[in-house]
Short mmCIF file of C-alpha atoms and ligand atoms in Angstrom, two decimals:
data_model
loop_
_atom_site.label_atom_id
_atom_site.label_comp_id
_atom_site.label_asym_id
_atom_site.label_seq_id
_atom_site.Cartn_x
_atom_site.Cartn_y
_atom_site.Cartn_z
CA MET K 23 0.18 67.44 29.18
CA ARG K 24 3.65 66.64 30.53
CA THR K 25 5.49 63.44 29.64
CA LEU K 26 8.85 62.33 30.98
CA ILE K 27 11.05 59.83 29.18
CA THR K 28 13.53 58.44 31.71
CA ASN K 29 16.52 56.09 31.81
CA GLY K 30 17.16 56.16 28.08
CA THR K 31 20.19 57.11 26.02
CA VAL K 32 19.56 60.16 23.88
CA VAL K 33 21.18 59.74 20.47
CA ASN K 34 21.58 62.95 18.47
CA ALA K 35 23.66 63.52 15.34
CA ASP K 36 26.27 65.33 17.43
CA GLY K 37 26.51 62.93 20.34
CA SER K 38 24.88 60.48 22.72
CA PHE K 39 24.26 60.75 26.44
CA ARG K 40 22.15 59.30 29.21
CA ALA K 41 19.36 61.77 29.82
CA ASP K 42 15.77 62.32 30.82
CA VAL K 43 13.60 64.14 28.32
CA LEU K 44 10.71 66.29 29.53
CA ILE K 45 7.92 67.04 27.08
CA GLU K 46 5.37 69.78 27.65
CA ASP K 47 2.48 69.65 25.23
CA GLU K 48 4.02 69.58 21.76
CA LEU K 49 7.59 70.57 22.57
CA ILE K 50 10.67 69.22 24.30
CA ALA K 51 10.84 71.34 27.48
CA ALA K 52 14.08 70.04 29.00
CA VAL K 53 16.81 67.47 28.57
CA GLY K 54 18.46 66.53 31.86
CA LEU K 55 21.69 64.56 31.90
CA SER K 56 21.51 61.49 34.10
CA GLY K 57 23.63 58.49 34.97
CA ASP K 58 27.24 58.60 33.94
CA ARG K 59 26.83 61.85 31.97
CA SER K 60 28.13 62.09 28.48
CA GLU K 61 28.77 58.79 26.70
CA SER K 62 30.14 60.69 23.74
CA GLY K 63 29.86 64.16 22.34
CA GLN K 64 27.91 67.17 23.54
CA ALA K 65 24.54 67.48 25.20
CA LEU K 66 23.31 70.63 23.56
CA GLY K 67 21.08 72.66 25.84
CA ALA K 68 20.96 69.89 28.42
CA LEU K 69 20.63 70.51 32.13
CA SER K 70 22.73 68.55 34.54
CA GLY K 71 20.71 66.36 36.82
CA ALA K 72 17.90 63.98 36.04
CA LEU K 73 14.34 65.26 35.84
CA SER K 74 12.81 62.40 37.83
CA GLY K 75 11.34 64.78 40.41
CA GLU K 76 9.16 66.57 37.85
CA ALA K 77 5.40 66.29 38.21
CA VAL K 78 4.17 64.71 35.00
CA ASP K 79 1.08 63.06 33.54
CA ARG K 80 3.00 60.12 32.17
CA THR K 81 6.44 58.57 32.56
CA ILE K 82 7.94 56.39 29.84
CA ASP K 83 10.73 54.11 31.05
CA ALA K 84 13.29 53.89 28.25
CA ALA K 85 15.84 51.74 30.08
CA GLY K 86 17.96 49.86 27.55
CA ARG K 87 16.45 51.95 24.78
CA TRP K 88 17.63 54.87 22.70
CA VAL K 89 15.73 58.12 22.51
CA ILE K 90 16.16 59.48 19.01
CA PRO K 91 14.64 62.31 16.99
CA GLY K 92 11.81 61.04 14.80
CA GLY K 93 12.85 60.16 11.28
CA ILE K 94 12.41 62.59 8.39
CA ASP K 95 11.77 60.96 5.03
CA PRO K 96 12.52 63.68 2.49
CA HIS K 97 11.13 61.76 -0.49
CA THR K 98 7.67 60.19 -0.66
CA HIS K 99 4.89 60.00 -3.24
CA MET K 100 1.54 59.39 -1.57
CA ASP K 101 -1.45 59.20 -3.90
CA LEU K 102 0.61 59.97 -7.00
CA PRO K 103 -0.95 59.43 -10.43
CA PHE K 104 1.61 57.59 -12.57
CA GLY K 105 1.36 55.53 -15.75
CA GLY K 106 -2.43 55.26 -15.76
CA THR K 107 -2.78 54.35 -12.09
CA SER K 108 -1.99 55.90 -8.68
CA SER K 109 0.44 54.99 -5.93
CA LYS K 110 -1.46 52.81 -3.50
CA ASP K 111 -0.76 54.56 -0.20
CA ASP K 112 -2.65 57.78 0.30
CA PHE K 113 -1.65 60.34 2.92
CA GLU K 114 -3.60 58.52 5.63
CA THR K 115 -2.26 55.00 5.13
CA GLY K 116 1.21 56.15 4.09
CA THR K 117 1.85 58.43 7.04
CA ARG K 118 0.52 55.81 9.46
CA ALA K 119 2.94 53.25 8.02
CA ALA K 120 5.74 55.81 8.27
CA ALA K 121 4.93 56.31 11.95
CA PHE K 122 5.18 52.57 12.63
CA GLY K 123 8.66 52.71 11.18
CA GLY K 124 9.79 55.62 13.36
CA THR K 125 9.36 58.38 10.78
CA THR K 126 7.53 61.46 12.06
CA THR K 127 7.92 63.82 9.11
CA ILE K 128 7.56 63.26 5.38
CA LEU K 129 8.31 65.62 2.55
CA ASP K 130 6.13 64.69 -0.41
CA PHE K 131 6.01 66.05 -3.95
CA ALA K 132 3.25 68.27 -5.29
CA VAL K 133 3.03 68.11 -9.07
CA GLN K 134 2.46 70.94 -11.52
CA THR K 135 0.22 69.84 -14.38
CA LYS K 136 1.72 70.84 -17.72
CA GLY K 137 0.08 73.98 -19.03
CA GLU K 138 -1.08 75.10 -15.60
CA ALA K 139 0.47 77.31 -12.95
CA LEU K 140 2.37 75.89 -9.96
CA ARG K 141 -0.19 77.00 -7.41
CA PRO K 142 -3.10 74.77 -8.51
CA GLY K 143 -0.79 71.75 -8.35
CA LEU K 144 0.27 72.64 -4.84
CA GLU K 145 -3.33 73.18 -3.81
CA THR K 146 -4.32 69.77 -5.18
CA TRP K 147 -1.67 68.08 -3.04
CA MET K 148 -2.48 70.22 0.00
CA ALA K 149 -6.07 69.03 -0.29
CA LYS K 150 -5.00 65.39 -0.50
CA ALA K 151 -2.97 65.71 2.70
CA GLU K 152 -5.17 68.07 4.71
CA GLY K 153 -6.86 66.26 7.58
CA ALA K 154 -5.40 62.90 6.54
CA CYS K 155 -1.89 62.69 7.99
CA ALA K 156 -0.70 60.92 11.13
CA ILE K 157 2.57 62.90 11.14
CA ASP K 158 3.79 66.30 9.98
CA TYR K 159 4.38 66.85 6.30
CA GLY K 160 5.77 69.34 3.85
CA PHE K 161 5.90 69.63 0.10
CA HIS K 162 8.48 69.97 -2.62
CA MET K 163 7.15 71.35 -5.91
CA ILE K 164 7.64 69.38 -9.12
CA MET K 165 7.93 71.79 -12.05
CA GLY K 166 6.73 70.52 -15.39
CA ASP K 167 6.69 73.88 -17.20
CA VAL K 168 9.33 76.54 -16.75
CA ASN K 169 8.22 79.87 -18.21
CA ASP K 170 8.13 83.54 -17.20
CA ALA K 171 4.98 83.10 -15.14
CA THR K 172 6.07 79.97 -13.27
CA LEU K 173 9.52 81.43 -12.64
CA LYS K 174 7.85 84.34 -10.82
CA GLU K 175 5.58 81.95 -8.94
CA MET K 176 8.61 80.16 -7.51
CA ASP K 177 9.45 83.18 -5.36
CA GLN K 178 5.97 83.20 -3.86
CA LEU K 179 6.09 79.47 -3.10
CA VAL K 180 9.36 79.94 -1.23
CA GLU K 181 7.64 82.65 0.84
CA ASP K 182 4.83 80.20 1.56
CA GLY K 183 7.13 77.49 2.89
CA VAL K 184 7.55 75.35 -0.21
CA THR K 185 11.22 76.11 -0.55
CA ASP K 186 12.42 73.74 -3.22
CA PHE K 187 11.68 72.70 -6.77
CA LYS K 188 12.23 69.37 -8.44
CA LEU K 189 13.07 69.10 -12.12
CA PHE K 190 13.77 66.06 -14.28
CA THR K 191 16.23 65.11 -16.97
CA ALA K 192 14.17 61.91 -17.29
CA TYR K 193 10.70 61.01 -18.63
CA PRO K 194 10.66 62.81 -22.03
CA GLY K 195 7.23 64.18 -22.82
CA VAL K 196 6.08 63.90 -19.21
CA PHE K 197 8.37 65.56 -16.69
CA LEU K 198 11.56 66.20 -18.66
CA SER K 199 12.93 69.74 -18.62
CA ASP K 200 15.53 70.74 -21.19
CA ASP K 201 18.82 72.39 -20.27
CA GLY K 202 17.39 75.88 -20.73
CA ALA K 203 14.46 75.24 -18.42
CA ILE K 204 16.69 73.69 -15.75
CA PHE K 205 19.20 76.52 -15.90
CA SER K 206 16.48 79.20 -15.81
CA ALA K 207 14.86 77.60 -12.75
CA MET K 208 18.27 77.42 -11.09
CA ARG K 209 18.97 81.12 -11.71
CA GLN K 210 15.60 82.07 -10.24
CA THR K 211 16.19 79.85 -7.19
CA ALA K 212 19.63 81.36 -6.67
CA GLU K 213 17.79 84.64 -6.07
CA ASN K 214 14.92 83.44 -3.88
CA GLY K 215 17.03 81.37 -1.47
CA GLY K 216 15.48 78.01 -2.31
CA LEU K 217 16.94 74.71 -3.40
CA ILE K 218 16.81 72.78 -6.68
CA LEU K 219 16.13 69.03 -6.57
CA MET K 220 17.08 66.96 -9.59
CA HIS K 221 16.01 63.58 -10.87
CA ALA K 222 19.19 63.14 -12.88
CA GLU K 223 19.09 60.34 -15.45
CA ASN K 224 19.26 60.96 -19.19
CA GLY K 225 15.73 60.01 -20.18
CA VAL K 226 16.26 60.64 -23.89
CA ALA K 227 19.19 58.22 -24.10
CA ILE K 228 17.43 55.72 -21.85
CA ASP K 229 14.40 55.63 -24.15
CA ILE K 230 16.60 54.79 -27.13
CA VAL K 231 18.05 51.77 -25.34
CA ALA K 232 14.70 50.76 -23.81
CA ASN K 233 12.89 50.94 -27.14
CA ALA K 234 15.64 48.92 -28.86
CA ASN K 235 15.44 46.24 -26.17
CA ALA K 236 11.65 46.06 -26.41
CA ALA K 237 11.83 45.88 -30.22
CA ALA K 238 14.24 42.94 -29.87
CA GLY K 239 11.65 41.13 -27.73
CA LEU K 240 13.45 41.78 -24.44
CA THR K 241 10.34 42.83 -22.51
CA ASP K 242 10.92 41.39 -19.01
CA PRO K 243 11.23 43.78 -16.04
CA TYR K 244 14.95 43.03 -15.95
CA TYR K 245 15.37 45.13 -19.11
CA HIS K 246 13.98 48.16 -17.31
CA GLY K 247 17.10 47.86 -15.18
CA VAL K 248 19.64 47.30 -17.92
CA SER K 249 18.18 49.99 -20.22
CA ARG K 250 18.66 52.73 -17.65
CA MET K 251 22.44 52.51 -17.64
CA PRO K 252 24.47 53.93 -14.71
CA VAL K 253 26.43 56.09 -17.14
CA PHE K 254 23.19 57.93 -18.00
CA GLU K 255 22.85 58.87 -14.35
CA GLY K 256 26.47 59.92 -14.00
CA GLU K 257 26.26 62.12 -17.09
CA CYS K 258 23.22 64.01 -15.81
CA VAL K 259 24.50 64.39 -12.26
CA ASN K 260 27.64 66.00 -13.64
CA ARG K 261 25.62 68.26 -15.95
CA VAL K 262 23.19 69.52 -13.32
CA ILE K 263 25.93 70.12 -10.75
CA ARG K 264 27.89 72.13 -13.36
CA PHE K 265 24.76 74.16 -14.14
CA ALA K 266 24.20 74.74 -10.43
CA GLU K 267 27.75 75.98 -10.07
CA ALA K 268 27.17 78.43 -12.92
CA ALA K 269 23.88 79.58 -11.40
CA GLU K 270 25.39 79.67 -7.89
CA VAL K 271 22.51 77.68 -6.47
CA PRO K 272 22.50 74.64 -4.18
CA VAL K 273 21.40 71.42 -5.87
CA TYR K 274 20.19 68.19 -4.26
CA ILE K 275 20.29 64.96 -6.26
CA VAL K 276 17.30 62.79 -5.33
CA HIS K 277 17.50 59.00 -5.20
CA LEU K 278 21.15 58.64 -6.23
CA SER K 279 21.60 55.00 -7.16
CA SER K 280 24.98 54.36 -8.74
CA ARG K 281 28.71 54.66 -8.30
CA ASP K 282 28.83 56.70 -11.52
CA ALA K 283 26.54 59.33 -10.02
CA LEU K 284 28.26 59.30 -6.65
CA GLU K 285 31.64 59.99 -8.26
CA GLU K 286 30.21 63.12 -9.87
CA VAL K 287 28.80 64.34 -6.55
CA VAL K 288 32.18 63.79 -4.89
CA ARG K 289 33.96 65.67 -7.68
CA GLY K 290 31.47 68.51 -7.48
CA ARG K 291 31.74 68.81 -3.71
CA ASP K 292 35.54 68.71 -3.95
CA ARG K 293 35.34 71.69 -6.33
CA GLY K 294 33.20 73.52 -3.79
CA ALA K 295 29.85 73.05 -5.53
CA MET K 296 26.80 73.32 -3.28
CA ALA K 297 25.89 69.75 -4.20
CA PHE K 298 23.97 67.38 -1.95
CA ALA K 299 22.57 63.93 -2.53
CA GLU K 300 20.16 61.40 -1.17
CA THR K 301 20.23 57.66 -1.64
CA CYS K 302 17.47 55.16 -0.84
CA PRO K 303 17.38 51.84 1.05
CA GLN K 304 16.64 49.94 -2.17
CA TYR K 305 20.01 50.98 -3.61
CA LEU K 306 21.79 49.94 -0.41
CA PHE K 307 20.11 46.53 -0.08
CA LEU K 308 18.75 45.40 -3.45
CA SER K 309 20.36 44.91 -6.84
CA LEU K 310 19.74 44.16 -10.51
CA ASP K 311 19.83 40.46 -9.55
CA ASP K 312 16.48 40.94 -7.78
CA MET K 313 14.96 42.02 -11.10
CA ASP K 314 16.22 38.94 -12.96
CA ASN K 315 13.34 36.65 -12.04
CA GLY K 316 10.72 36.80 -14.78
CA PHE K 317 7.78 39.08 -14.03
CA GLU K 318 8.51 38.88 -10.26
CA GLY K 319 11.17 41.44 -11.14
CA ALA K 320 8.37 44.01 -11.60
CA LYS K 321 8.24 44.33 -7.82
CA PHE K 322 11.61 46.05 -8.07
CA VAL K 323 10.92 48.38 -11.00
CA CYS K 324 11.76 51.93 -9.98
CA SER K 325 13.74 54.79 -11.51
CA PRO K 326 16.67 55.04 -11.32
CA PRO K 327 16.71 51.24 -11.35
CA LEU K 328 18.45 48.82 -9.03
CA ARG K 329 22.12 48.52 -9.94
CA PRO K 330 24.66 45.68 -10.06
CA ALA K 331 25.36 44.64 -6.48
CA ASP K 332 28.90 46.01 -6.47
CA HIS K 333 27.55 49.58 -6.38
CA GLN K 334 26.16 49.08 -2.87
CA GLU K 335 29.47 49.21 -1.07
CA ASP K 336 30.28 52.56 -2.69
CA LEU K 337 26.94 54.01 -1.61
CA TRP K 338 27.42 52.86 1.98
CA ARG K 339 30.86 54.44 1.99
CA GLY K 340 29.43 57.64 0.52
CA LEU K 341 26.84 57.74 3.26
CA VAL K 342 29.41 57.28 6.02
CA ARG K 343 31.75 59.90 4.55
CA ASP K 344 29.03 62.50 4.00
CA ASP K 345 29.33 62.43 0.23
CA LEU K 346 25.67 61.43 0.54
CA GLN K 347 23.78 63.39 3.17
CA THR K 348 20.38 61.74 3.46
CA VAL K 349 18.38 58.57 2.97
CA GLY K 350 14.90 59.04 1.53
CA THR K 351 12.67 56.24 0.34
CA ASP K 352 11.06 57.47 -2.89
CA HIS K 353 8.11 55.55 -1.42
CA CYS K 354 5.73 55.06 -4.34
CA PRO K 355 3.96 51.70 -3.91
CA PHE K 356 2.00 49.84 -6.55
CA ASP K 357 0.35 46.46 -5.96
CA PHE K 358 2.01 43.56 -7.73
CA GLU K 359 -1.43 42.29 -8.70
CA GLY K 360 -3.55 44.84 -10.48
CA GLN K 361 -0.97 47.61 -10.91
CA LYS K 362 2.54 46.33 -11.68
CA ASP K 363 0.96 43.87 -14.13
CA LEU K 364 0.01 46.75 -16.43
CA GLY K 365 3.47 45.99 -17.81
CA LYS K 366 3.07 42.21 -18.02
CA ASP K 367 4.16 42.17 -21.66
CA ASP K 368 6.31 45.28 -21.75
CA PHE K 369 8.59 46.59 -19.01
CA ARG K 370 8.03 50.13 -20.29
CA LYS K 371 4.44 49.99 -19.00
CA ILE K 372 5.22 48.84 -15.44
CA PRO K 373 4.42 51.66 -12.97
CA ASN K 374 7.75 52.87 -11.55
CA GLY K 375 8.04 52.81 -7.79
CA LEU K 376 8.58 50.75 -4.66
CA PRO K 377 7.14 50.72 -1.15
CA GLY K 378 9.56 51.53 1.67
CA VAL K 379 8.46 54.39 3.94
CA GLU K 380 7.97 52.02 6.89
CA GLU K 381 11.27 50.13 6.59
CA ARG K 382 13.75 52.98 6.11
CA MET K 383 14.91 53.58 9.69
CA ASP K 384 15.41 49.88 10.47
CA LEU K 385 17.14 49.12 7.17
CA VAL K 386 19.66 51.94 7.50
CA PHE K 387 20.16 50.90 11.13
CA GLN K 388 21.70 47.66 9.83
CA GLY K 389 24.68 49.87 8.97
CA VAL K 390 25.08 50.47 12.71
CA VAL K 391 24.49 46.80 13.57
CA ASN K 392 27.23 45.67 11.19
CA GLY K 393 29.65 48.39 12.24
CA ARG K 394 29.62 50.48 9.08
CA MET K 395 28.36 53.68 10.68
CA THR K 396 27.95 55.17 14.13
CA ARG K 397 24.52 55.50 15.69
CA GLU K 398 24.97 59.28 15.56
CA ARG K 399 25.56 59.15 11.80
CA TRP K 400 22.46 56.96 11.47
CA VAL K 401 20.39 59.66 13.18
CA GLU K 402 22.00 62.28 10.98
CA VAL K 403 21.27 60.58 7.64
CA THR K 404 17.73 59.56 8.61
CA SER K 405 16.66 62.79 10.30
CA THR K 406 19.01 65.64 11.21
CA ALA K 407 20.57 66.31 7.81
CA ALA K 408 17.15 66.45 6.13
CA ALA K 409 16.00 68.95 8.77
CA ARG K 410 18.96 71.20 7.98
CA ILE K 411 18.80 70.90 4.20
CA PHE K 412 15.03 71.36 3.99
CA GLY K 413 14.58 74.28 6.36
CA LEU K 414 13.39 72.49 9.50
CA ALA K 415 16.47 73.07 11.69
CA GLY K 416 15.55 74.19 15.19
CA ARG K 417 12.18 72.41 14.95
CA LYS K 418 12.92 68.84 13.84
CA GLY K 419 15.87 66.48 13.76
CA ALA K 420 17.26 66.67 17.31
CA ILE K 421 16.38 65.94 20.92
CA ALA K 422 16.90 69.40 22.42
CA PRO K 423 14.85 71.97 24.34
CA GLY K 424 12.46 73.93 22.14
CA TYR K 425 12.29 71.30 19.40
CA ASP K 426 9.07 69.56 18.43
CA ALA K 427 8.64 66.46 20.59
CA ASP K 428 8.95 64.10 17.60
CA ILE K 429 10.65 61.26 19.42
CA VAL K 430 11.23 57.56 18.92
CA VAL K 431 12.03 55.20 21.77
CA TYR K 432 14.15 52.78 19.80
CA ASP K 433 15.06 49.25 20.83
CA PRO K 434 18.47 48.63 19.24
CA GLU K 435 18.42 44.92 20.09
CA LYS K 436 15.00 43.72 19.03
CA LYS K 437 14.97 41.59 15.90
CA HIS K 438 12.03 41.32 13.55
CA VAL K 439 11.23 40.05 10.09
CA LEU K 440 10.10 42.37 7.29
CA SER K 441 7.02 41.05 5.50
CA ALA K 442 3.92 42.17 3.63
CA SER K 443 1.94 40.08 6.12
CA THR K 444 2.94 42.38 9.00
CA HIS K 445 3.72 45.75 7.44
CA HIS K 446 1.29 48.66 7.53
CA MET K 447 1.83 50.00 4.04
CA ASN K 448 -1.17 49.57 1.76
CA VAL K 449 0.55 47.37 -0.80
CA ASP K 450 0.50 43.64 -1.47
CA TYR K 451 4.21 42.87 -1.28
CA SER K 452 7.44 43.82 0.50
CA CYS K 453 10.74 44.28 -1.33
CA TYR K 454 12.42 42.76 1.73
CA GLU K 455 10.08 39.79 2.30
CA GLY K 456 11.52 37.48 4.95
CA MET K 457 14.55 39.62 5.75
CA GLU K 458 15.44 39.73 9.46
CA VAL K 459 16.55 43.10 10.77
CA GLN K 460 17.76 44.23 14.18
CA GLY K 461 16.33 47.39 15.73
CA HIS K 462 12.75 48.48 16.19
CA SER K 463 10.75 51.65 16.83
CA GLU K 464 8.96 50.79 20.05
CA ILE K 465 7.19 54.02 21.00
CA VAL K 466 6.71 56.89 18.57
CA LEU K 467 5.65 60.40 19.53
CA SER K 468 4.60 63.13 17.15
CA ARG K 469 4.62 66.61 18.71
CA GLY K 470 4.32 65.15 22.19
CA ARG K 471 1.56 62.69 21.44
CA VAL K 472 2.16 58.93 21.51
CA ILE K 473 1.03 57.68 18.10
CA VAL K 474 2.53 54.17 18.10
CA GLU K 475 2.92 51.93 21.15
CA ASP K 476 2.76 48.17 21.81
CA GLY K 477 2.60 47.59 18.08
CA GLU K 478 -0.67 49.54 17.92
CA TYR K 479 -1.52 52.79 16.21
CA ARG K 480 -2.62 55.36 18.82
CA GLY K 481 -2.62 58.40 16.58
CA SER K 482 -5.33 59.96 14.51
CA LYS K 483 -5.70 61.17 10.98
CA GLY K 484 -5.41 64.91 10.81
CA HIS K 485 -2.92 65.15 13.69
CA GLY K 486 -0.15 65.80 11.16
CA ARG K 487 0.31 69.42 10.16
CA PHE K 488 1.65 71.14 7.09
CA LEU K 489 5.20 72.38 7.67
CA LYS K 490 5.87 75.82 6.29
CA ARG K 491 9.61 75.57 5.79
CA GLU K 492 12.31 78.25 5.91
CA VAL K 493 15.03 78.79 3.35
CA ALA K 494 18.11 76.98 4.59
CA ARG K 495 20.88 78.69 2.69
CA GLU K 496 23.26 78.80 5.67
CA TYR K 497 23.32 74.99 5.70
CA LEU K 498 23.75 74.70 1.95
CA ARG K 499 27.23 76.12 1.48
ZN1 ZN H 503 10.52 60.22 -6.46
#
C-alpha cells in the first residue's frame, strides 16, 4: 500500500516546509520538497522535487493543510481503578477518542498492586490493552512497593521496553513512597538507564488541611482545590529534583500545575539537574474558579488541582521557553452522574481525574492561534519532545523518512466547538463545554492506515501495537 500526501505544509519541531510525503505500508518512505522550498528551518532527510509522479494507491490532497506528526500523549489512565470505581474510558474507547483528536500514541500507566511484584501489574495492563487499541501504546510502571525484589525487577522492565517508573509523594496509604523508597528507586534507575516520573505533591500535608476543612463542614469540591496548596507541590518538586541530582538520574515531573512547582523546575534545570516536566491542558485553560460552583465543581476535581487563574500565564511561558517540555492530559474520566457523585457530601470521596485525551492537540494549538508559540513548538510539546524523552525517537514524533507513518492532516483554520454532545470520549461531560477552538485534525493516519477521515472512525480495535521503548539517556542530559 502506497499513499501520497501532496500540496501540504509539513510542520516538524525543527522546521516547516512545503513537501509531499510518500508512505509505503507502515512507514514514511520519502519526503519531497515542493513549491517554494523551505518556509523555515531544515527539511531533514527530504529529497528535492515533488513526488507527484509516484505510482500510488491513494493520493491525499493536503492543500491549505499542515502535515504534522501524530500527537503523543505521555500521560493517560484508561480503565484505571480509583476510589471504588474505574476511569470510564477503556483502551478501546479512549484510544479511539485520542485518534479523533490527532493523537496516535499514548503512554499509559500500569499499576503495581501493593504486596505484589511489578510484573503481574504490567501483565494486567498489557491484557487490558492487547487487541483493544486504535493507536500505538506504551506503558510507564507505577511502583507502589520499593524493596530489594522490585528494585531488581526494574532492570528487567527496562530491558522489556518499559523504561520508566512513576512514584508518588501523594496519596498516603495508597501510592505514597517515602523519601527512602524514592531515593532507592532513583539510584537503581541511574544504573539501568531509565527515567523516574514523579507525582510531586505533599500528600501528608495535604491530608491535614483537607481533613481540617472537612471537619469544619467545608465539603464542596472547591475545597479539594484549596486544600492541595501550590506550596505543597513546589516543596515536593524541589525535593525530588534534589534527590535526582544526588542519584544522578533524570527525573520527569508529571502534571505540573503551579507557578511554585515551575519555579523549582527552572531552578533545578539552571543548576544542571536532569529535570523535565509536563503540564496539562486543564492547568493552561481552567482554574480554581471553575471549581467554585457547588457540586458542579466536581467535574474539575483532579490532582494536582486547578490553580488560581494567574498561574496559567506562567505555565504558558514555561512551555514556550522549554522549562516545560511536554503536554500530557492525565486523561482519567469519570462520569459526573454515577461516579463523581460518590463525593456528593465530601470532596475527599470524589474520584480524581478529568477527561481530555481528545482535546489536547486543539487546546494547545490555541497557543499558536493567539501568537504565544510557534507551530513548530506546538508540534514539539505535543509530540516530538515526548518521543525523545520516552525512547521513541527515530520512530515517532517527526515527518521524516523511516519514521512510522503516524500523520495528521491538520486544518489550522477550521473552528469547532468542544462539547460532550460531539466528543468521542466515553464520559458524560466536557471540561470545555461550549468553548470554540480553531484548528482541527482532519485526517489521521496510524502507521500508514487512515483511521479518522470525514469525521468518521475508519480504524479498528487491535490495530494499535505495544511500543517496546528504548532508554533515552542521550536526550535526558
Ligand atoms: Zn496521572
